[in-house]
XYZ file of C-alpha atoms in Angstrom:
360
model
C -29.715 109.805 111.931
C -29.263 111.942 115.056
C -30.858 115.296 115.712
C -28.877 116.621 112.760
C -29.409 120.205 111.670
C -27.792 121.262 108.451
C -27.041 124.707 107.077
C -24.221 126.867 105.828
C -22.907 129.712 107.902
C -25.196 132.515 106.783
C -25.143 136.272 107.239
C -27.019 137.498 110.302
C -30.729 137.559 109.543
C -30.420 135.407 106.421
C -32.476 132.269 105.999
C -30.378 129.164 106.721
C -29.426 126.751 103.993
C -29.881 123.030 104.636
C -26.839 121.863 102.670
C -24.255 121.618 105.475
C -24.048 119.842 108.827
C -23.095 121.391 112.161
C -19.675 119.871 112.905
C -20.567 119.543 116.572
C -22.395 116.373 115.608
C -19.334 114.835 114.010
C -17.659 114.437 117.395
C -20.754 112.787 118.841
C -21.019 110.339 115.964
C -17.325 109.485 116.143
C -17.260 109.075 119.930
C -17.797 105.303 119.843
C -15.113 104.793 117.206
C -12.729 107.056 119.108
C -13.233 105.094 122.350
C -12.656 101.869 120.407
C -9.211 103.136 119.375
C -9.841 103.779 115.664
C -7.626 106.282 113.883
C -10.136 109.114 113.544
C -7.842 111.472 111.628
C -7.223 108.803 109.008
C -10.920 108.048 108.745
C -11.719 111.728 108.234
C -8.982 112.043 105.616
C -10.435 109.107 103.682
C -13.783 110.926 103.710
C -12.112 114.050 102.326
C -12.321 115.960 105.611
C -9.430 117.826 107.217
C -9.599 117.408 111.025
C -8.506 121.021 111.528
C -11.634 122.206 109.725
C -13.835 120.643 112.396
C -12.175 122.644 115.148
C -12.924 126.065 113.671
C -15.694 127.997 115.455
C -18.957 127.867 113.518
C -17.596 125.346 111.024
C -20.076 123.310 109.012
C -19.524 120.199 106.975
C -21.012 119.869 103.458
C -23.712 117.228 103.398
C -21.955 115.101 100.774
C -18.803 114.929 102.925
C -20.869 114.094 105.981
C -22.633 111.322 104.076
C -19.296 109.890 102.895
C -18.026 109.925 106.458
C -21.101 108.059 107.713
C -20.866 105.467 104.932
C -17.151 104.975 105.566
C -17.657 104.755 109.335
C -20.329 102.099 108.810
C -18.022 100.033 106.592
C -15.040 100.312 108.937
C -16.947 99.552 112.139
C -19.280 97.011 110.490
C -21.995 98.684 112.551
C -24.991 100.726 111.380
C -24.969 102.550 114.747
C -21.210 103.341 114.577
C -20.126 101.565 117.823
C -22.484 103.670 119.937
C -24.400 100.641 121.206
C -23.441 97.631 123.270
C -23.209 95.441 120.169
C -23.066 96.181 116.425
C -26.038 96.372 114.087
C -24.733 94.512 111.051
C -24.602 96.402 107.732
C -27.577 95.418 105.579
C -30.010 95.313 108.505
C -31.722 98.533 107.460
C -31.946 97.433 103.820
C -33.567 94.151 104.802
C -36.138 95.936 106.941
C -37.024 98.337 104.112
C -37.650 95.415 101.789
C -40.132 94.067 104.329
C -41.864 97.382 104.933
C -42.731 98.246 101.329
C -44.941 95.140 101.246
C -47.077 96.400 104.147
C -50.556 97.735 103.452
C -50.566 100.823 105.694
C -48.219 103.022 107.678
C -49.549 101.404 110.865
C -48.518 97.955 109.662
C -45.099 99.207 108.559
C -44.378 100.870 111.903
C -45.422 97.762 113.829
C -43.255 95.467 111.713
C -40.326 97.878 111.818
C -40.553 98.041 115.622
C -40.688 94.258 115.871
C -37.792 93.886 113.431
C -35.412 96.096 115.415
C -36.533 94.576 118.689
C -35.013 91.339 117.395
C -31.648 92.808 116.414
C -30.755 95.470 119.034
C -30.409 95.472 122.818
C -29.908 99.168 123.630
C -33.247 100.632 122.556
C -36.824 99.704 121.726
C -39.166 101.602 119.398
C -42.910 101.374 120.000
C -46.151 102.630 118.491
C -48.919 103.929 120.774
C -52.395 104.912 119.571
C -54.923 107.093 121.371
C -58.408 108.175 120.392
C -57.146 111.064 118.279
C -53.354 111.044 118.193
C -50.575 108.497 118.003
C -46.895 108.427 118.867
C -43.773 106.534 117.958
C -41.464 106.539 120.951
C -38.051 105.275 122.013
C -36.980 103.699 125.291
C -33.337 102.860 125.928
C -30.840 101.469 128.430
C -27.947 103.781 127.533
C -26.247 105.430 130.517
C -23.602 107.624 128.906
C -25.369 111.010 128.299
C -23.729 111.925 124.982
C -24.292 108.490 123.524
C -27.858 108.520 124.764
C -28.490 111.845 123.065
C -26.923 110.604 119.861
C -28.831 107.322 119.747
C -32.193 108.832 120.732
C -31.820 111.598 118.178
C -30.658 109.183 115.489
C -33.552 106.786 115.976
C -36.137 109.566 115.995
C -34.801 111.208 112.837
C -34.397 107.813 111.166
C -37.945 106.790 112.064
C -39.597 110.013 110.960
C -37.716 110.161 107.674
C -38.544 106.561 106.863
C -42.229 107.044 107.728
C -42.408 109.993 105.340
C -40.646 108.100 102.577
C -42.900 105.057 102.914
C -46.060 107.070 102.229
C -44.474 109.468 99.741
C -45.214 112.690 101.640
C -44.083 114.798 104.566
C -46.102 113.849 107.636
C -47.267 116.750 109.835
C -46.328 116.313 113.492
C -48.086 117.611 116.603
C -45.027 117.733 118.891
C -41.525 116.289 119.189
C -40.238 115.163 122.616
C -36.681 114.431 123.769
C -35.440 112.921 127.024
C -32.299 115.043 126.930
C -31.977 118.765 127.757
C -32.094 121.605 125.288
C -28.798 122.840 123.868
C -27.831 126.003 122.001
C -28.225 124.231 118.636
C -31.570 122.640 119.491
C -33.607 125.377 117.803
C -32.118 124.314 114.466
C -34.235 121.173 114.658
C -37.561 122.976 114.298
C -37.239 123.381 110.499
C -36.570 119.629 110.282
C -39.712 118.507 112.090
C -41.781 121.687 111.667
C -43.360 121.090 115.071
C -42.952 122.341 118.661
C -39.982 120.713 120.390
C -40.013 119.754 124.074
C -36.921 118.722 126.059
C -36.297 116.946 129.376
C -39.352 114.805 128.663
C -40.145 111.314 130.032
C -39.375 109.748 126.647
C -38.213 110.562 123.131
C -41.143 110.524 120.711
C -42.990 112.091 117.810
C -46.733 112.685 118.111
C -49.082 112.942 115.145
C -52.704 112.545 114.077
C -53.728 108.892 114.388
C -55.491 109.055 111.015
C -52.086 109.162 109.330
C -51.580 105.527 110.320
C -54.132 104.526 107.685
C -52.095 106.005 104.824
C -51.109 103.371 102.239
C -47.500 102.360 101.685
C -46.113 103.127 98.217
C -45.229 99.695 96.781
C -42.567 100.727 94.284
C -39.465 98.531 93.950
C -37.690 101.004 91.668
C -38.310 103.783 94.167
C -36.897 101.563 96.922
C -33.751 100.894 94.916
C -33.214 104.619 94.375
C -33.800 105.279 98.070
C -31.324 102.630 99.201
C -28.758 103.779 96.655
C -28.962 107.307 98.082
C -28.345 106.232 101.677
C -27.194 107.645 104.009
C -27.864 111.039 102.416
C -31.592 110.291 102.167
C -32.033 110.373 105.952
C -29.416 112.934 106.967
C -31.687 115.949 106.595
C -35.401 116.596 106.603
C -37.491 114.336 104.409
C -37.374 114.942 100.721
C -37.855 112.732 97.675
C -36.770 114.864 94.748
C -34.396 112.554 92.905
C -35.988 113.356 89.565
C -38.858 115.169 87.918
C -40.374 111.762 87.137
C -40.418 110.869 90.836
C -42.019 114.200 91.698
C -44.706 113.496 89.086
C -45.317 110.075 90.620
C -45.683 111.670 94.036
C -48.280 114.146 92.747
C -50.225 111.393 91.011
C -50.177 109.147 94.110
C -51.543 111.961 96.268
C -54.277 112.732 93.743
C -55.424 109.301 92.625
C -59.105 110.280 92.601
C -58.487 113.333 90.433
C -58.103 113.192 86.676
C -54.906 115.195 86.372
C -53.618 116.108 82.946
C -50.057 116.801 81.877
C -50.935 120.501 81.984
C -52.268 120.194 85.562
C -49.122 118.505 86.836
C -46.845 120.888 84.948
C -48.590 123.778 86.670
C -48.037 122.155 90.081
C -44.332 121.863 89.258
C -44.128 125.444 87.973
C -42.960 124.452 84.500
C -44.462 124.421 81.022
C -46.101 121.227 79.653
C -43.425 121.096 76.960
C -40.618 121.226 79.542
C -42.275 118.553 81.675
C -42.730 116.272 78.663
C -39.048 116.671 77.727
C -37.839 116.132 81.322
C -39.830 112.906 81.617
C -38.305 111.596 78.429
C -34.846 112.574 79.658
C -35.370 111.020 83.125
C -36.995 107.715 82.218
C -37.602 107.609 78.462
C -41.353 107.481 78.967
C -44.329 109.799 78.707
C -46.781 111.229 81.208
C -49.572 108.748 80.463
C -47.187 105.817 80.878
C -46.116 107.068 84.310
C -49.758 107.637 85.243
C -50.608 104.074 84.254
C -47.622 102.747 86.226
C -48.752 104.568 89.380
C -52.338 103.344 89.054
C -51.175 99.809 88.300
C -48.819 99.672 91.275
C -51.404 101.019 93.710
C -54.153 98.796 92.266
C -52.117 95.595 92.557
C -51.044 96.542 96.083
C -54.647 97.165 97.187
C -55.855 93.923 95.645
C -53.088 91.963 97.382
C -53.258 93.642 100.769
C -56.926 94.511 101.318
C -60.374 92.985 100.928
C -62.008 96.175 99.712
C -64.735 95.570 97.138
C -63.559 96.025 93.563
C -65.888 99.018 93.213
C -64.086 100.811 96.062
C -60.685 99.990 94.605
C -61.791 101.409 91.258
C -63.174 104.603 92.835
C -60.039 105.129 94.927
C -57.996 105.038 91.707
C -60.189 107.636 90.013
C -62.251 105.305 87.822
C -65.912 106.304 87.652
C -67.000 102.924 86.300
C -65.968 99.435 87.411
C -65.968 98.279 83.776
C -63.392 100.938 82.877
C -61.181 99.774 85.737
C -61.544 96.143 84.554
C -60.389 97.043 81.044
C -57.460 99.113 82.267
C -56.327 96.480 84.781
C -56.479 93.712 82.191
C -54.387 95.881 79.874
C -51.805 96.423 82.627
C -51.539 92.861 83.914
C -53.298 90.531 81.498
C -55.717 89.538 84.277
C -59.081 90.735 85.532
C -58.923 92.361 89.023
C -60.888 89.535 90.642
C -58.663 86.885 89.094
C -55.533 88.773 90.185
C -56.843 88.968 93.774
C -57.589 85.248 93.880
C -54.044 84.463 92.811
C -52.567 86.757 95.444
C -55.053 86.259 98.257
C -53.811 87.816 101.509
C -55.638 88.762 104.673
C -55.028 92.308 105.928
C -53.077 92.768 109.143
C -55.118 93.526 112.233
C -55.095 96.827 114.116
C -53.059 97.041 117.284
C -52.716 99.748 119.907
C -48.989 99.151 120.408
C -46.102 97.149 119.065
C -42.493 96.539 119.941
């Protein structure tokens, strides 16, 4: 998505809410469709938006309406970039890429493949990964001449990329700086809560910079999580990264980030600021399963992913999952899959992808 801030009109001095979108962005997003001769008023009406509302000073659009408008615009234009580029990006392109990326081993691999994927399907921009000794960047280069479209596309790709990176590893990624090729505007300060990093404008290129060590983070190989993510599009990438669809998913996130720790139901309940009894009931309501079952699912998914995608010794795999003894890991893995870890790896032998300083 573009550099999209979202908040309700708040009293002076009040903290902004992130549940509404600045309507100034609606005109930018619709500019390609407007130039193509589409009936914009009719499109807005179908999305439940009254055109007159967008013209009021300080107006903001509820996020759900904005998401409906984006989904409708994509269907009508048959373009995932809403006629802002020189040729359409066919609907389903993003979904196909996501299905490729969740099978990557690390964030580095996912970024490289994602860059290569879009290089094959678009002409107006290229996304690249650059690695230095200590930091890394994902940056955008483009051939767009019209200033408003360029701002829209650059902002959209950067927000899209950052949100997807966070989702792939199941956590918000801290950034060093955010750079834009376009100048600062009055609303630009609203972007800082999205990225939580210093923002620089009129820069040589649009990019996000971050610690290079983050590239080694593992991808979360969860097909159910992917289905929920895709079902929530485009809302999932309209505002700053979040993955709070359910208490069960929040529990999974905590367990993934603490694989080496032996967390109990009481530990996780405390992290979620609820009682163990409430957490147990919410898990049963969300997914009809208990805490230990979810814990086993997380360990199983990460274990099978590591065995497929890496050549780490079995001892290291066991330790990374919080098992103090290899024999305990063997018993648990056989219970999960019916196979010993070594046998599973032999059946799914795969060489890890090599490290690269850049990709396009």
